[in-house]
Short mmCIF file of C-alpha atoms and ligand atoms in Angstrom, two decimals:
data_model
loop_
_atom_site.label_atom_id
_atom_site.label_comp_id
_atom_site.label_asym_id
_atom_site.label_seq_id
_atom_site.Cartn_x
_atom_site.Cartn_y
_atom_site.Cartn_z
CA UNK A 78 25.15 42.77 96.32
CA UNK A 79 27.61 41.27 98.79
CA UNK A 80 29.56 44.45 99.52
CA UNK A 81 32.82 42.60 98.99
CA UNK A 82 35.82 44.65 97.93
CA UNK A 83 38.96 43.05 96.53
CA UNK A 84 42.10 44.85 97.66
CA UNK A 85 45.21 44.00 95.67
CA UNK A 86 48.42 44.89 97.45
CA UNK A 87 46.54 44.52 100.74
CA UNK A 88 49.76 44.01 102.72
CA UNK A 89 51.32 47.15 101.26
CA UNK A 90 51.51 50.58 102.84
CA UNK A 91 48.35 52.22 101.50
CA UNK A 92 46.58 48.90 100.93
CA UNK A 93 46.81 47.84 104.58
CA UNK A 94 45.43 51.16 105.84
CA UNK A 95 42.63 51.01 103.28
CA UNK A 96 41.62 47.48 104.33
CA UNK A 97 41.19 48.78 107.88
CA UNK A 98 39.03 51.71 106.76
CA UNK A 99 36.91 49.52 104.46
CA UNK A 100 36.14 47.08 107.27
CA UNK A 101 35.39 49.95 109.67
CA UNK A 102 32.94 51.28 107.07
CA UNK A 103 31.13 47.93 106.92
CA UNK A 104 32.61 46.35 103.81
CA UNK A 105 33.63 42.73 103.43
CA UNK A 106 37.10 42.54 101.94
CA UNK A 107 39.38 40.02 100.38
CA UNK A 108 43.04 40.94 100.33
CA UNK A 109 45.61 39.77 97.81
CA UNK A 110 49.37 40.15 97.95
CA UNK A 111 52.43 38.20 96.88
CA UNK A 112 54.62 39.83 99.58
CA UNK A 113 57.06 41.02 96.90
CA UNK A 114 57.44 44.26 98.86
CA UNK A 115 55.74 43.45 102.18
CA UNK A 116 55.55 40.68 104.77
CA UNK A 117 52.80 38.53 106.31
CA UNK A 118 53.39 40.45 109.56
CA UNK A 119 51.37 43.29 108.05
CA UNK A 120 48.34 40.98 108.08
CA UNK A 121 48.94 40.37 111.78
CA UNK A 122 48.93 44.14 112.34
CA UNK A 123 45.62 44.43 110.47
CA UNK A 124 44.16 41.56 112.55
CA UNK A 125 45.25 43.21 115.78
CA UNK A 126 43.47 46.42 114.81
CA UNK A 127 40.30 44.73 113.57
CA UNK A 128 40.12 41.83 116.03
CA UNK A 129 39.86 39.20 113.30
CA UNK A 130 41.78 37.88 110.31
CA UNK A 131 40.67 39.26 106.98
CA UNK A 132 40.00 36.88 104.08
CA UNK A 133 43.28 36.79 102.20
CA UNK A 134 44.81 34.98 99.22
CA UNK A 135 48.54 34.96 98.53
CA UNK A 136 48.75 35.49 94.79
CA UNK A 137 50.72 37.36 92.15
CA UNK A 138 48.34 39.62 90.22
CA UNK A 139 50.66 39.73 87.21
CA UNK A 140 50.28 35.94 86.85
CA UNK A 141 46.80 35.16 85.57
CA UNK A 142 46.72 31.57 86.80
CA UNK A 143 47.61 32.77 90.29
CA UNK A 144 45.34 35.83 90.32
CA UNK A 145 42.25 34.08 88.90
CA UNK A 146 42.17 31.78 91.95
CA UNK A 147 41.03 34.76 93.99
CA UNK A 148 37.90 35.19 91.89
CA UNK A 149 37.22 31.44 92.05
CA UNK A 150 37.45 31.51 95.84
CA UNK A 151 35.45 34.77 96.15
CA UNK A 152 32.92 34.95 93.32
CA UNK A 153 31.01 37.75 95.11
CA UNK A 154 33.50 40.59 94.50
CA UNK A 155 31.65 43.86 93.77
CA UNK A 156 34.60 46.21 93.42
CA UNK A 157 38.38 46.05 93.26
CA UNK A 158 40.89 48.55 94.60
CA UNK A 159 44.12 48.00 92.72
CA UNK A 160 47.22 48.94 94.71
CA UNK A 161 49.50 46.06 93.75
CA UNK A 162 52.46 47.63 91.94
CA UNK A 163 56.13 48.45 92.24
CA UNK A 164 56.62 52.09 93.23
CA UNK A 165 60.26 53.09 93.51
CA UNK A 166 61.06 55.78 90.96
CA UNK A 167 64.85 55.23 90.91
CA UNK A 168 64.59 51.44 90.79
CA UNK A 169 62.20 51.66 87.84
CA UNK A 170 64.90 53.41 85.76
CA UNK A 171 67.20 50.42 86.31
CA UNK A 172 64.52 47.73 85.97
CA UNK A 173 61.95 48.95 83.45
CA UNK A 174 60.94 45.46 82.31
CA UNK A 175 60.17 44.40 85.87
CA UNK A 176 58.05 47.53 86.31
CA UNK A 177 56.20 47.03 83.02
CA UNK A 178 55.59 43.35 83.70
CA UNK A 179 54.35 43.82 87.22
CA UNK A 180 52.46 47.13 86.99
CA UNK A 181 50.94 46.69 83.55
CA UNK A 182 50.25 42.95 83.58
CA UNK A 183 48.56 43.02 86.96
CA UNK A 184 46.11 45.63 85.68
CA UNK A 185 45.58 43.82 82.37
CA UNK A 186 44.71 40.70 84.35
CA UNK A 187 42.41 42.58 86.71
CA UNK A 188 40.48 44.17 83.83
CA UNK A 189 40.30 40.80 82.09
CA UNK A 190 38.91 39.17 85.22
CA UNK A 191 36.44 42.00 85.86
CA UNK A 192 35.16 42.61 82.32
CA UNK A 193 32.91 39.58 82.14
CA UNK A 194 31.38 40.10 85.57
CA UNK A 195 28.20 41.84 86.53
CA UNK A 196 30.10 44.38 88.65
CA UNK A 197 33.19 45.78 87.01
CA UNK A 198 34.05 48.53 89.49
CA UNK A 199 37.76 49.35 89.67
CA UNK A 200 39.47 51.96 91.86
CA UNK A 201 42.96 52.59 90.55
CA UNK A 202 45.94 53.78 92.54
CA UNK A 203 47.51 56.54 90.44
CA UNK A 204 49.92 59.31 91.24
CA UNK A 205 50.45 63.05 90.88
CA UNK A 206 53.64 62.06 89.09
CA UNK A 207 51.52 62.10 85.89
CA UNK A 208 51.52 65.93 86.03
CA UNK A 209 55.31 66.21 85.99
CA UNK A 210 56.56 69.70 86.85
CA UNK A 211 53.44 71.88 86.86
CA UNK A 212 53.44 74.89 84.54
CA UNK A 213 53.86 78.36 86.04
CA UNK A 214 50.47 79.45 87.39
CA UNK A 215 49.04 75.89 87.42
CA UNK A 216 49.34 75.46 91.19
CA UNK A 217 47.45 74.14 93.01
CA UNK A 218 47.16 71.57 90.25
CA UNK A 219 43.72 70.30 89.26
CA UNK A 220 42.59 67.20 87.38
CA UNK A 221 42.11 69.28 84.23
CA UNK A 222 45.82 70.10 84.02
CA UNK A 223 47.56 68.38 81.18
CA UNK A 224 49.77 65.43 81.97
CA UNK A 225 53.42 65.55 80.94
CA UNK A 226 55.73 62.85 79.58
CA UNK A 227 56.74 60.69 82.53
CA UNK A 228 60.26 61.07 83.92
CA UNK A 229 60.58 57.41 84.90
CA UNK A 230 59.27 53.98 83.87
CA UNK A 231 57.32 53.99 87.16
CA UNK A 232 55.54 57.21 86.20
CA UNK A 233 54.99 55.87 82.70
CA UNK A 234 53.25 52.77 84.09
CA UNK A 235 50.81 55.02 85.98
CA UNK A 236 50.02 56.96 82.80
CA UNK A 237 49.72 53.78 80.74
CA UNK A 238 47.46 52.19 83.34
CA UNK A 239 45.14 55.23 83.30
CA UNK A 240 44.99 54.95 79.47
CA UNK A 241 44.34 51.21 79.61
CA UNK A 242 41.46 51.85 81.99
CA UNK A 243 39.96 54.56 79.75
CA UNK A 244 40.07 52.20 76.75
CA UNK A 245 38.49 49.44 78.81
CA UNK A 246 35.63 51.68 79.94
CA UNK A 247 34.93 52.43 76.27
CA UNK A 248 35.06 48.77 75.26
CA UNK A 249 33.36 46.95 78.14
CA UNK A 250 29.97 48.16 79.26
CA UNK A 251 30.28 46.87 82.83
CA UNK A 252 33.66 48.44 83.62
CA UNK A 253 33.54 51.55 85.77
CA UNK A 254 36.72 53.24 86.96
CA UNK A 255 37.78 55.76 89.57
CA UNK A 256 41.42 56.77 89.21
CA UNK A 257 42.88 58.39 92.33
CA UNK A 258 45.98 60.52 91.91
CA UNK A 259 47.82 60.54 95.21
CA UNK A 260 50.18 63.27 96.26
CA UNK A 261 52.73 62.29 98.97
CA UNK A 262 51.26 59.76 101.44
CA UNK A 263 52.94 59.73 104.87
CA UNK A 264 52.30 58.62 108.46
CA UNK A 265 50.99 55.46 110.06
CA UNK A 266 47.85 54.12 111.69
CA UNK A 267 47.28 55.70 115.16
CA UNK A 268 47.57 52.23 116.73
CA UNK A 269 51.16 51.97 115.41
CA UNK A 270 50.27 48.41 114.38
CA UNK A 271 50.67 49.13 110.65
CA UNK A 272 52.74 51.73 108.80
CA UNK A 273 55.30 52.19 106.07
CA UNK A 274 58.05 49.54 105.91
CA UNK A 275 60.67 50.56 103.38
CA UNK A 276 63.10 47.85 102.30
CA UNK A 277 66.75 48.91 102.71
CA UNK A 278 67.72 52.58 102.74
CA UNK A 279 64.54 54.68 102.48
CA UNK A 280 64.18 56.70 99.28
CA UNK A 281 61.28 58.78 100.60
CA UNK A 282 61.59 61.72 102.94
CA UNK A 283 59.52 60.76 105.98
CA UNK A 284 60.89 57.23 106.49
CA UNK A 285 64.38 58.70 106.14
CA UNK A 286 63.55 61.29 108.79
CA UNK A 287 62.13 58.76 111.25
CA UNK A 288 65.05 56.35 110.72
CA UNK A 289 67.51 59.20 111.30
CA UNK A 290 65.67 60.25 114.46
CA UNK A 291 65.80 56.61 115.60
CA UNK A 292 69.56 56.57 115.11
CA UNK A 293 69.62 54.17 112.16
CA UNK A 294 70.95 56.87 109.81
CA UNK A 295 73.59 59.44 110.66
CA UNK A 296 71.85 62.43 109.14
CA UNK A 297 69.21 63.42 106.65
CA UNK A 298 70.41 64.87 103.35
CA UNK A 299 68.10 67.58 102.11
CA UNK A 300 68.38 67.43 98.36
CA UNK A 301 68.81 71.00 97.15
CA UNK A 302 68.54 74.33 98.98
CA UNK A 303 68.64 76.63 95.97
CA UNK A 304 65.30 75.94 94.31
CA UNK A 305 62.96 78.75 93.39
CA UNK A 306 60.86 78.35 96.56
CA UNK A 307 60.66 80.55 99.69
CA UNK A 308 63.29 78.54 101.63
CA UNK A 309 65.03 76.99 98.63
CA UNK A 310 63.83 73.41 99.28
CA UNK A 311 61.26 71.45 97.24
CA UNK A 312 57.55 71.67 98.01
CA UNK A 313 55.12 68.73 98.17
CA UNK A 314 51.60 67.99 99.37
CA UNK A 315 51.98 65.48 102.23
CA UNK A 316 48.76 63.58 102.87
CA UNK A 317 48.02 61.35 105.87
CA UNK A 318 47.75 57.73 104.79
CA UNK A 319 44.59 57.20 106.91
CA UNK A 320 42.91 60.21 105.26
CA UNK A 321 43.96 58.77 101.90
CA UNK A 322 42.54 55.36 102.86
CA UNK A 323 39.19 56.96 103.71
CA UNK A 324 39.00 58.51 100.25
CA UNK A 325 39.05 54.97 98.81
CA UNK A 326 36.03 54.07 100.92
CA UNK A 327 34.21 57.13 99.55
CA UNK A 328 35.17 56.18 96.00
CA UNK A 329 33.78 52.65 96.48
CA UNK A 330 30.62 54.02 98.11
CA UNK A 331 30.09 56.25 95.10
CA UNK A 332 30.65 53.48 92.56
CA UNK A 333 28.43 50.93 94.30
CA UNK A 334 25.82 53.65 94.80
CA UNK A 335 25.77 53.86 91.00
CA UNK A 336 26.67 57.55 91.16
CA UNK A 337 29.00 59.35 88.83
CA UNK A 338 30.47 58.89 85.40
CA UNK A 339 31.95 55.61 84.20
CA UNK A 340 35.48 57.04 84.33
CA UNK A 341 36.29 59.49 87.07
CA UNK A 342 39.52 61.03 88.22
CA UNK A 343 40.32 62.66 91.57
CA UNK A 344 43.37 64.34 93.05
CA UNK A 345 43.95 63.24 96.63
CA UNK A 346 46.00 65.77 98.55
CA UNK A 347 45.58 68.32 101.31
CA UNK A 348 45.74 71.35 99.04
CA UNK A 349 48.71 72.74 100.97
CA UNK A 350 52.32 72.78 99.86
CA UNK A 351 54.99 72.13 102.50
CA UNK A 352 58.73 72.48 101.93
CA UNK A 353 61.27 69.84 102.98
CA UNK A 354 62.68 72.24 105.56
CA UNK A 355 59.23 73.06 106.95
CA UNK A 356 58.51 69.36 107.30
CA UNK A 357 61.80 68.74 109.09
CA UNK A 358 61.15 71.61 111.50
CA UNK A 359 57.60 70.41 112.18
CA UNK A 360 58.92 66.92 112.92
CA UNK A 361 61.42 68.35 115.41
CA UNK A 362 58.74 70.51 117.01
CA UNK A 363 56.12 67.80 117.58
CA UNK A 364 58.49 65.01 118.59
CA UNK A 365 61.06 67.06 120.51
CA UNK A 366 63.69 64.84 118.89
CA UNK A 367 66.79 66.31 117.33
CA UNK A 368 67.20 65.60 113.65
CA UNK A 369 70.67 66.03 112.22
CA UNK A 370 70.56 67.15 108.62
CA UNK A 371 72.76 68.67 105.95
CA UNK A 372 72.08 70.25 102.61
CA UNK A 373 73.11 68.07 99.69
CA UNK A 374 73.05 68.51 95.90
CA UNK A 375 69.73 68.40 94.10
CA UNK A 376 68.31 64.91 93.41
CA UNK A 377 68.02 64.20 89.70
CA UNK A 378 64.48 64.20 88.37
CA UNK A 379 62.93 65.95 91.40
CA UNK A 380 59.91 68.11 90.78
CA UNK A 381 60.42 71.56 92.34
CA UNK A 382 56.92 72.20 93.63
CA UNK A 383 53.59 70.47 93.41
CA UNK A 384 50.48 70.51 95.53
CA UNK A 385 46.90 69.52 94.85
CA UNK A 386 43.72 71.28 94.05
CA UNK A 387 41.64 68.66 95.85
CA UNK A 388 38.37 70.57 95.58
CA UNK A 389 36.82 68.01 93.21
CA UNK A 390 37.34 65.19 95.74
CA UNK A 391 36.22 67.50 98.57
CA UNK A 392 32.99 68.27 96.76
CA UNK A 393 32.09 65.08 94.91
CA UNK A 394 33.46 62.45 97.30
CA UNK A 395 32.52 64.53 100.36
CA UNK A 396 36.04 63.93 101.64
CA UNK A 397 38.80 66.11 102.97
CA UNK A 398 42.32 65.36 104.18
CA UNK A 399 42.26 67.32 107.42
CA UNK A 400 44.62 65.62 109.87
CA UNK A 401 47.17 68.23 111.00
CA UNK A 402 50.70 67.66 109.70
CA UNK A 403 52.12 67.55 113.24
CA UNK A 404 49.79 64.67 114.19
CA UNK A 405 50.71 62.84 111.00
CA UNK A 406 54.43 63.16 111.70
CA UNK A 407 53.88 61.96 115.27
CA UNK A 408 52.10 58.88 113.94
CA UNK A 409 55.10 58.16 111.68
CA UNK A 410 57.45 58.57 114.65
CA UNK A 411 55.33 56.33 116.90
CA UNK A 412 55.42 53.64 114.24
CA UNK A 413 59.20 53.91 113.84
CA UNK A 414 59.64 53.66 117.62
CA UNK A 415 57.36 50.63 117.73
CA UNK A 416 59.20 48.69 115.04
CA UNK A 417 62.61 49.57 116.53
CA UNK A 418 61.48 48.78 120.10
CA UNK A 419 62.44 52.30 121.26
N1 UFG B 280 64.05 64.33 100.01
C1 UFG B 280 65.19 64.77 100.67
N2 UFG B 280 65.96 63.83 101.28
C2 UFG B 280 65.64 62.50 101.28
C3 UFG B 280 64.48 62.08 100.62
C4 UFG B 280 63.71 63.02 99.99
O1 UFG B 280 65.49 65.94 100.69
O2 UFG B 280 66.41 61.70 101.85
C5 UFG B 280 63.20 65.34 99.36
C6 UFG B 280 63.08 65.12 97.87
O3 UFG B 280 64.14 65.71 97.19
C7 UFG B 280 61.73 65.79 97.60
C8 UFG B 280 60.93 65.55 98.88
O4 UFG B 280 61.90 65.23 99.88
O5 UFG B 280 61.92 67.15 97.43
C9 UFG B 280 59.95 64.40 98.76
O6 UFG B 280 60.63 63.26 98.28
P1 UFG B 280 60.00 61.81 98.31
O7 UFG B 280 61.02 60.89 97.72
O8 UFG B 280 59.50 61.50 99.68
O9 UFG B 280 58.74 61.94 97.38
P2 UFG B 280 58.63 62.32 95.83
O10 UFG B 280 57.77 63.52 95.78
O11 UFG B 280 59.92 62.42 95.16
O12 UFG B 280 57.96 61.02 95.24
C10 UFG B 280 56.71 60.62 95.68
C11 UFG B 280 56.56 59.11 95.57
C12 UFG B 280 56.47 58.68 94.15
C13 UFG B 280 55.49 59.51 93.39
C14 UFG B 280 55.79 60.96 93.55
C15 UFG B 280 54.81 61.83 92.86
O13 UFG B 280 57.66 58.45 96.19
O14 UFG B 280 56.08 57.32 94.12
O15 UFG B 280 55.77 61.28 94.93
O16 UFG B 280 55.25 63.14 92.88
F1 UFG B 280 55.49 59.21 92.09
#
């Protein structure tokens, strides 16, 4: 076994942090990205952290002729972590075909390329969005909770991909899958050499906060203050991207160690729910930076409250997301300052 892990979407937010953790854990990697939602500068950031350039192929995973070149160049791939996908909920409503083509075809191609190999280990990047709004009494939400019809084409692609993987495990004896359902990944590498790079106006809370603190945005709009939560704002489970990256290393360790079932599913969260207002106040506390905000109408399609029961991952993967929220928010702020030369 060569210990080589293919990382699709290696120049993306979670992909780049995972490449760093895989290399630190002793894995060989090969990264793939088409830079549809990232830039080659991310690879420079990874090189600066690691001290060398990772093996990398620029390819579009949804295009078989492009993607298959990776396996020709690196025939020793033992496992694949599949991040490459579009991920903007709102955009997916306007561009469903683009989301289906990219998110579904890239996985179809990956399974097709892996099914005839000796090692067919796939770690799939899924989302807690598959749970929809949890039923009363279902929080923290565990992997046994039923999934709900997706509220967006993006969410639907995650559900469809999980189903495609289950069918493939049944059909192809070498395919083994670990699906990881992420809650809300935030923060940046402590080096501030890689982090989240939203294109245009950020849709997600933490990049909007850091850009507002940096003076790029006038004020944060908090969407809704009249929800059925203690302070009226929505509750999420914010997980540090480096903790999340480490869970991928554990998942690969487990698969290559031939442990576990052929299809496994894990929630990756902290287990703690934090409201938008609590997050804003924690950001102000740890950074000492003022953050202008106003309350705005509810955002359509928002889940009111969701946080993870991550005990399965804690127990079986021997992993826990334990970086304090304040440290995570500081890492996000340090990254914002770095890219804005503040
Ligand atoms: N929010 C604001 N103002 C903003 C941005 C966000 O108040 O400017 C609020 C949202 O209303 C929500 C919370 O901050 O209550 C978190 O919003 P995000 O957009 O950061 O995250 P979401 O939980 O909506 O979505 C994220 C990912 C999706 C994933 C989903 C799963 O972006 O890809 O989690 O629940 F599918």
